[in-house]
């Protein structure tokens, strides 16, 4: 559920008319709903009720400081994957003891930063990384709290670009080698083993891969305890999918996911950590864009929008579907016809939707791409020298720009022409 609804024929974010925001900040822009973000954190909390747990928001899905602040105030910690994200999490007010650090390529500088900050846990993805964290921690006279990310070799049945839990994926250590590497970790003076980590992919729409992965984690936890390790946390990763096509998709609910957690590892006495990203923020955001032209092609009509693939790359990158809704509610029974929605960028990949059934739209009309809160603004670029688009946060009847649109001068001022080209 989210808080984007028609009211009096106009699409609203909570109590704010999106057309009013368009008039104030110009198009295109991203708009996020505070109440939806809060609700999604709460839903995850409730799904894990009765088990000690921490929801660590995977902030790579949307790392805007204001979005982070909302999620942190709702009680979540953060899952970070870079030094930049760690700095953002701290700047947004996340207590260090609620930050876990994931990612396959942590540099020495990032590891030192995280140790100095006193983060909750490193999710370690390889033996060389473990050795490096041990070295840096010993230099500082610290012990790094560590969970090893194991690769359970399960197929998450999701898009190939966002599958992470198969043996051929670059993530984690093979579960078959886990005991040996934990044994090595146990001998390192700079390492304190605190648990096990697993994350099998993103936009996962069935519970079976989770069940299979968590059962493997369970078995490993029992074996590691026998080996003498203090396995007190299980980080079960993120990846739960959201309905991008509201009309015909119903992925499992967090409640059902929670039941799988309870059933598979709930009796181990471990603190459960989860790292949802998309589920927290995906449906809490929309991308609003204006039709620049309506163009009739050979048996095909195009709506050319002022948003493009540089603003929202998911359709081009993952063949993703986003529901498209006009900001002005069509009359009941209004005729629909297929149309292609494209951006102005000079490549065919700049297509948001093909042959989408929509009511008639003309130049000047506004549309919203739904479910655009996750992996939208964070993956945007200035390709074609299109300045990054603004992000707006709504709360009740208030809205505020939480990342302004840079001016063209600001965009150009980041670059330099060397003296020798003067
Ligand atoms: C991307 C990622 C997540 C979040 O995935 P979602 O599909 O957005 O829930 C969680 N943990 C790790 C380690 C990740 O890389």
Coordinates of C-alpha atoms and ligand atoms in Angstrom, one line a residue:
X1 CA 0.0 0.0 0.0
X2 CA 1.2 3.5 -0.7
X3 CA -0.1 7.1 -0.4
X4 CA -0.4 8.1 -4.1
X5 CA -4.1 8.3 -4.9
X6 CA -6.6 10.2 -7.0
X7 CA -8.5 12.9 -5.1
X8 CA -11.0 15.0 -6.9
X9 CA -9.6 13.8 -10.2
X10 CA -6.0 14.8 -9.4
X11 CA -3.2 12.4 -8.5
X12 CA -2.0 13.3 -5.0
X13 CA 1.0 12.3 -2.9
X14 CA -0.5 12.1 0.5
X15 CA -2.4 15.5 0.7
X16 CA -0.5 17.3 -2.0
X17 CA -1.6 17.6 -5.6
X18 CA 1.3 16.4 -7.7
X19 CA 0.4 19.0 -10.4
X20 CA 1.0 21.7 -7.8
X21 CA 4.5 20.4 -7.2
X22 CA 5.1 20.3 -11.0
X23 CA 4.1 24.0 -11.1
X24 CA 6.4 24.8 -8.3
X25 CA 9.6 22.9 -9.2
X26 CA 9.2 22.1 -12.9
X27 CA 9.3 18.7 -14.5
X28 CA 10.6 16.1 -14.5
X29 CA 11.0 15.4 -10.7
X30 CA 10.9 12.5 -8.2
X31 CA 8.4 12.7 -5.4
X32 CA 8.5 10.5 -2.3
X33 CA 5.9 10.0 0.4
X34 CA 7.0 10.1 4.1
X35 CA 3.9 8.1 5.3
X36 CA 4.6 5.3 2.8
X37 CA 8.3 5.1 3.8
X38 CA 7.3 4.9 7.5
X39 CA 4.7 2.4 6.8
X40 CA 7.1 0.1 5.0
X41 CA 9.6 0.1 7.9
X42 CA 6.8 -0.6 10.3
X43 CA 5.5 -3.5 8.2
X44 CA 8.9 -5.1 8.2
X45 CA 9.2 -4.6 11.9
X46 CA 5.9 -6.2 12.5
X47 CA 6.7 -9.1 10.2
X48 CA 9.7 -10.0 12.5
X49 CA 7.8 -9.3 15.8
X50 CA 8.7 -11.7 18.6
X51 CA 12.2 -12.3 17.3
X52 CA 15.0 -9.8 18.3
X53 CA 15.7 -8.0 15.0
X54 CA 17.0 -4.9 13.2
X55 CA 15.8 -3.6 9.9
X56 CA 18.9 -2.3 8.1
X57 CA 17.6 -0.2 5.1
X58 CA 19.7 -1.0 2.0
X59 CA 20.3 2.6 1.2
X60 CA 21.7 2.0 -2.3
X61 CA 18.0 1.9 -3.3
X62 CA 17.6 5.5 -2.5
X63 CA 20.2 7.4 -0.4
X64 CA 18.7 10.9 -0.4
X65 CA 19.5 12.3 3.1
X66 CA 15.9 13.2 3.8
X67 CA 14.7 9.8 2.8
X68 CA 17.3 8.3 5.1
X69 CA 16.2 10.6 7.9
X70 CA 12.6 9.4 7.6
X71 CA 13.7 5.7 7.6
X72 CA 16.1 6.2 10.5
X73 CA 13.6 8.0 12.6
X74 CA 11.2 5.1 12.0
X75 CA 13.8 3.0 13.8
X76 CA 15.7 1.4 10.9
X77 CA 19.5 1.1 10.7
X78 CA 21.4 1.2 7.4
X79 CA 23.1 -1.3 5.1
X80 CA 25.9 0.6 3.3
X81 CA 28.0 -0.6 0.4
X82 CA 30.6 2.2 0.1
X83 CA 32.4 4.8 2.1
X84 CA 30.2 7.4 0.5
X85 CA 27.1 5.6 1.7
X86 CA 28.6 5.3 5.2
X87 CA 29.2 9.0 5.3
X88 CA 25.6 9.7 4.1
X89 CA 24.2 7.3 6.8
X90 CA 26.1 9.1 9.5
X91 CA 25.2 12.5 8.1
X92 CA 21.5 11.6 8.1
X93 CA 21.8 10.6 11.8
X94 CA 22.1 6.8 11.8
X95 CA 23.8 5.6 14.9
X96 CA 27.0 3.7 14.0
X97 CA 25.8 0.7 16.0
X98 CA 23.0 0.3 13.5
X99 CA 25.1 0.4 10.4
X100 CA 26.2 -2.8 8.5
X101 CA 28.7 -2.6 5.7
X102 CA 28.2 -4.9 2.7
X103 CA 29.9 -5.1 -0.7
X104 CA 32.6 -7.1 -2.5
X105 CA 35.3 -4.5 -2.9
X106 CA 35.8 -2.6 0.4
X107 CA 39.0 -0.5 0.1
X108 CA 41.5 -0.1 3.0
X109 CA 40.3 3.5 3.3
X110 CA 36.7 2.5 3.6
X111 CA 37.5 -0.2 6.1
X112 CA 39.4 2.3 8.3
X113 CA 36.6 4.8 8.1
X114 CA 34.1 2.2 9.2
X115 CA 36.3 1.0 12.1
X116 CA 36.8 4.5 13.3
X117 CA 33.0 5.2 13.1
X118 CA 32.4 2.0 15.2
X119 CA 29.9 0.4 12.9
X120 CA 27.8 -2.6 13.9
X121 CA 29.1 -5.2 11.5
X122 CA 31.2 -5.9 8.4
X123 CA 29.6 -8.3 6.0
X124 CA 32.7 -9.9 4.5
X125 CA 32.6 -11.3 1.1
X126 CA 36.0 -13.0 0.6
X127 CA 39.1 -14.3 2.4
X128 CA 41.4 -11.6 1.2
X129 CA 38.9 -9.0 2.5
X130 CA 38.9 -10.7 5.9
X131 CA 42.7 -10.6 6.0
X132 CA 42.6 -6.9 5.1
X133 CA 40.0 -6.0 7.8
X134 CA 42.0 -8.0 10.4
X135 CA 45.2 -6.1 9.4
X136 CA 43.6 -2.7 9.7
X137 CA 41.7 -3.5 12.9
X138 CA 44.9 -4.8 14.6
X139 CA 46.8 -1.6 13.5
X140 CA 44.1 0.4 15.3
X141 CA 44.0 -1.9 18.3
X142 CA 40.4 -2.9 17.5
X143 CA 38.4 -6.0 16.8
X144 CA 36.1 -5.8 13.8
X145 CA 32.7 -7.3 14.2
X146 CA 32.3 -9.6 11.2
X147 CA 29.7 -11.8 9.6
X148 CA 30.8 -13.8 6.5
X149 CA 28.5 -13.5 3.5
X150 CA 27.9 -17.0 2.3
X151 CA 26.8 -17.8 -1.2
X152 CA 24.2 -20.5 -0.7
X153 CA 24.0 -21.4 -4.4
X154 CA 20.2 -20.9 -4.8
X155 CA 18.5 -19.5 -7.8
X156 CA 16.4 -16.4 -6.8
X157 CA 14.5 -16.6 -10.1
X158 CA 15.0 -13.0 -10.8
X159 CA 16.6 -10.8 -13.5
X160 CA 20.1 -12.0 -14.3
X161 CA 21.6 -8.6 -13.5
X162 CA 20.3 -8.7 -9.9
X163 CA 20.8 -12.4 -9.0
X164 CA 23.5 -12.7 -6.3
X165 CA 23.1 -16.1 -4.7
X166 CA 24.2 -18.5 -7.4
X167 CA 27.6 -20.1 -7.4
X168 CA 28.6 -18.3 -10.5
X169 CA 27.7 -14.8 -9.1
X170 CA 30.6 -12.7 -7.7
X171 CA 29.1 -12.4 -4.2
X172 CA 30.0 -14.1 -0.9
X173 CA 32.1 -17.2 -0.2
X174 CA 30.9 -20.6 -1.3
X175 CA 29.0 -22.1 1.6
X176 CA 31.0 -25.3 1.2
X177 CA 34.1 -23.4 2.2
X178 CA 32.5 -21.4 5.0
X179 CA 33.7 -23.6 8.0
X180 CA 37.3 -23.4 6.9
X181 CA 37.2 -19.6 6.5
X182 CA 35.3 -19.1 9.8
X183 CA 38.1 -21.2 11.5
X184 CA 40.7 -18.8 10.0
X185 CA 38.6 -15.8 11.2
X186 CA 38.5 -17.3 14.6
X187 CA 42.2 -17.2 14.8
X188 CA 42.5 -13.5 13.8
X189 CA 43.2 -11.1 16.6
X190 CA 41.5 -8.2 14.7
X191 CA 38.3 -10.1 14.0
X192 CA 35.3 -10.9 16.2
X193 CA 32.9 -13.3 14.5
X194 CA 29.4 -12.3 15.3
X195 CA 27.2 -14.1 12.7
X196 CA 26.4 -15.2 9.2
X197 CA 25.2 -13.0 6.3
X198 CA 23.4 -14.0 3.1
X199 CA 21.7 -12.0 0.3
X200 CA 20.5 -13.9 -2.7
X201 CA 19.2 -11.1 -5.1
X202 CA 16.7 -8.4 -5.7
X203 CA 13.1 -8.2 -6.9
X204 CA 12.5 -11.8 -5.6
X205 CA 8.8 -12.7 -6.1
X206 CA 8.5 -16.1 -4.5
X207 CA 9.5 -17.3 -1.0
X208 CA 11.0 -20.7 -2.0
X209 CA 14.5 -19.3 -2.7
X210 CA 14.5 -17.7 0.7
X211 CA 13.4 -20.8 2.4
X212 CA 16.1 -22.8 0.7
X213 CA 18.8 -20.2 1.5
X214 CA 17.7 -19.8 5.1
X215 CA 17.7 -23.6 5.7
X216 CA 21.3 -23.7 4.5
X217 CA 22.2 -20.8 6.8
X218 CA 20.5 -22.7 9.7
X219 CA 22.6 -25.8 9.0
X220 CA 25.8 -23.7 8.8
X221 CA 24.9 -21.8 12.1
X222 CA 24.6 -25.1 14.0
X223 CA 27.8 -26.4 12.5
X224 CA 29.7 -23.2 13.3
X225 CA 28.4 -23.2 16.9
X226 CA 29.8 -26.7 17.2
X227 CA 33.1 -25.4 16.0
X228 CA 33.0 -23.0 18.9
X229 CA 32.0 -19.7 17.1
X230 CA 29.7 -17.2 18.7
X231 CA 26.9 -17.1 16.0
X232 CA 24.5 -14.6 17.6
X233 CA 23.3 -12.7 14.5
X234 CA 21.9 -13.8 11.2
X235 CA 21.8 -11.1 8.5
X236 CA 19.3 -12.4 5.9
X237 CA 19.8 -9.7 3.3
X238 CA 17.1 -8.0 1.3
X239 CA 15.6 -8.6 -2.1
X240 CA 11.9 -9.0 -1.4
X241 CA 10.1 -7.8 -4.6
X242 CA 7.3 -5.2 -5.0
X243 CA 4.4 -5.2 -7.4
X244 CA 5.5 -3.1 -10.4
X245 CA 2.4 -4.1 -12.4
X246 CA -0.4 -3.5 -9.9
X247 CA -3.0 -5.1 -12.1
X248 CA -1.4 -8.5 -12.2
X249 CA 1.4 -8.9 -9.7
X250 CA 1.2 -9.9 -6.1
X251 CA 4.6 -10.8 -4.6
X252 CA 4.7 -12.2 -1.1
X253 CA 4.1 -9.8 1.7
X254 CA 6.7 -9.0 4.4
X255 CA 4.4 -10.9 6.8
X256 CA 4.8 -14.1 4.8
X257 CA 8.5 -13.5 4.5
X258 CA 8.6 -13.1 8.3
X259 CA 6.9 -16.5 8.7
X260 CA 9.7 -18.1 6.6
X261 CA 12.3 -16.5 8.8
X262 CA 10.5 -17.7 11.9
X263 CA 10.1 -21.3 10.5
X264 CA 13.7 -21.7 9.3
X265 CA 15.9 -19.8 11.8
X266 CA 13.5 -18.4 14.4
X267 CA 14.5 -21.0 17.1
X268 CA 18.3 -20.4 17.0
X269 CA 18.2 -17.5 19.5
X270 CA 19.9 -15.3 17.0
X271 CA 19.3 -11.6 16.4
X272 CA 17.8 -11.3 12.9
X273 CA 19.0 -8.6 10.6
X274 CA 17.3 -7.9 7.3
X275 CA 18.3 -5.5 4.5
X276 CA 15.3 -4.4 2.5
X277 CA 15.9 -1.6 0.0
X278 CA 13.4 -1.7 -2.8
X279 CA 10.5 -2.8 -0.5
X280 CA 11.0 0.3 1.7
X281 CA 11.3 2.9 -0.9
X282 CA 10.1 1.5 -4.3
X283 CA 6.4 2.2 -4.0
X284 CA 7.1 5.3 -1.9
X285 CA 8.2 7.2 -5.0
X286 CA 7.0 8.4 -8.4
X287 CA 8.6 10.1 -11.3
X288 CA 6.5 12.9 -12.7
X289 CA 7.1 13.9 -16.3
X290 CA 5.5 16.1 -18.9
X291 CA 4.6 15.2 -22.5
X292 CA 6.7 17.4 -24.9
X293 CA 5.2 16.1 -28.1
X294 CA 2.7 13.6 -29.3
X295 CA 4.1 12.1 -32.5
X296 CA 2.4 9.8 -34.9
X297 CA 4.6 7.2 -36.6
X298 CA 4.1 4.4 -39.0
X299 CA 1.2 2.6 -37.3
X300 CA 2.5 3.7 -33.9
X301 CA 2.0 6.8 -31.7
X302 CA 4.8 8.1 -29.5
X303 CA 4.6 10.3 -26.4
X304 CA 7.9 12.1 -26.1
X305 CA 8.5 13.0 -22.5
X306 CA 10.8 15.4 -20.7
X307 CA 12.1 12.5 -18.6
X308 CA 14.7 10.1 -20.1
X309 CA 16.7 7.1 -19.5
X310 CA 19.3 9.2 -17.6
X311 CA 16.7 10.0 -15.0
X312 CA 15.2 6.5 -14.7
X313 CA 17.3 3.8 -16.2
X314 CA 15.4 0.7 -15.0
X315 CA 13.4 0.1 -18.2
X316 CA 16.6 0.3 -20.4
X317 CA 18.8 -1.7 -18.0
X318 CA 16.5 -4.4 -16.6
X319 CA 13.6 -4.3 -19.1
X320 CA 11.6 -3.1 -16.1
X321 CA 7.9 -2.2 -16.2
X322 CA 6.6 0.9 -14.5
X323 CA 2.9 1.6 -14.3
X324 CA 2.1 4.9 -15.9
X325 CA -0.8 7.1 -14.8
X326 CA -1.9 10.5 -16.0
X327 CA -2.0 13.1 -13.3
X328 CA -5.5 14.1 -14.3
X329 CA -7.8 11.2 -13.7
X330 CA -9.4 10.0 -17.0
X331 CA -13.2 10.0 -17.1
X332 CA -14.7 6.6 -16.3
X333 CA -14.9 4.5 -19.4
X334 CA -12.5 6.8 -21.3
X335 CA -11.1 5.0 -24.4
X336 CA -7.5 3.8 -24.2
X337 CA -5.1 3.1 -27.1
X338 CA -1.5 1.7 -27.2
X339 CA 1.3 4.3 -27.3
X340 CA 5.1 4.2 -26.8
X341 CA 6.5 6.4 -24.1
X342 CA 10.0 7.6 -24.9
X343 CA 12.5 10.2 -23.7
X344 CA 14.5 12.7 -25.8
X345 CA 17.9 10.9 -25.5
X346 CA 19.5 9.9 -28.8
X347 CA 19.3 6.1 -28.5
X348 CA 16.5 3.6 -28.9
X349 CA 17.1 2.3 -25.4
X350 CA 15.5 5.5 -24.2
X351 CA 12.1 3.9 -24.1
X352 CA 10.0 3.7 -20.9
X353 CA 7.2 1.6 -22.3
X354 CA 6.1 0.1 -25.6
X355 CA 2.5 -0.1 -26.7
X356 CA 1.1 0.9 -23.3
X357 CA -2.7 1.2 -23.2
X358 CA -3.3 4.7 -22.0
X359 CA -6.1 7.3 -22.4
X360 CA -5.4 10.0 -25.0
X361 CA -2.6 12.3 -23.8
X362 CA -1.3 15.5 -25.5
X363 CA 1.7 17.8 -25.3
X364 CA 1.6 19.5 -21.9
X365 CA -0.1 16.6 -20.1
X366 CA 1.6 15.2 -17.0
X367 CA 2.2 11.5 -16.2
X368 CA 3.6 9.7 -13.2
X369 CA 5.7 6.6 -13.4
X370 CA 4.8 4.6 -10.3
X371 CA 7.1 2.5 -8.1
X372 CA 10.1 4.8 -9.0
X373 CA 11.4 5.4 -5.5
X374 CA 14.0 2.6 -5.6
X375 CA 17.0 2.5 -8.0
X376 CA 15.6 5.6 -9.7
X377 CA 17.3 8.8 -8.6
X378 CA 20.3 7.0 -7.3
X379 CA 21.1 5.5 -10.7
X380 CA 20.5 8.7 -12.6
X381 CA 23.2 10.5 -14.6
X382 CA 23.7 13.7 -16.6
X383 CA 23.9 11.8 -20.0
X384 CA 23.2 14.2 -22.8
X385 CA 24.1 17.0 -20.4
X386 CA 20.7 16.8 -18.8
X387 CA 21.0 18.1 -15.2
X388 CA 19.9 15.7 -12.4
X389 CA 16.3 16.2 -11.7
X390 CA 14.9 17.4 -8.4
X391 CA 13.7 15.2 -5.6
X392 CA 10.7 16.2 -3.5
X393 CA 9.5 14.8 -0.2
X394 CA 5.9 15.1 0.8
X395 CA 4.6 14.7 4.4
X396 CA 0.8 15.3 4.8
X397 CA 0.0 18.6 3.2
X398 CA 3.7 19.8 3.2
X399 CA 6.3 19.3 0.5
X400 CA 9.9 20.3 0.2
X401 CA 12.6 20.0 -2.4
X402 CA 15.2 17.6 -0.9
X403 CA 17.6 17.7 -3.8
X404 CA 17.3 20.8 -6.0
X405 CA 17.8 20.7 -9.8
X406 CA 21.3 22.0 -10.4
X407 CA 21.6 25.0 -12.8
X408 CA 23.4 24.6 -16.0
X409 CA 26.2 26.8 -14.6
X410 CA 26.6 24.5 -11.6
X411 CA 26.7 21.5 -13.9
X412 CA 29.5 23.1 -16.0
X413 CA 31.4 24.5 -13.1
X414 CA 32.4 21.0 -11.9
X415 CA 34.7 20.6 -14.9
X416 CA 37.9 22.3 -15.8
X417 CA 39.7 23.1 -19.1
X418 CA 43.5 22.7 -18.3
X419 CA 45.8 25.7 -18.7
X420 CA 47.6 24.1 -21.6
X421 CA 44.5 24.2 -23.7
X422 CA 43.9 27.9 -23.0
Ligands
LIG1 C1 21.1 -4.5 -3.0 C2 21.2 -5.1 -1.7 C3 20.2 -5.2 -0.8 C4 18.8 -4.7 -1.1 O1 18.2 -5.3 -2.1 P1 16.6 -4.9 -2.4 O2 16.2 -5.8 -3.5 O3 16.6 -3.5 -2.7 O4 15.9 -5.2 -1.1 C5 20.4 -5.8 0.5 N1 21.6 -6.3 0.8 C6 22.6 -6.3 -0.1 C7 23.9 -6.8 0.4 C8 22.5 -5.7 -1.3 O5 23.5 -5.7 -2.2

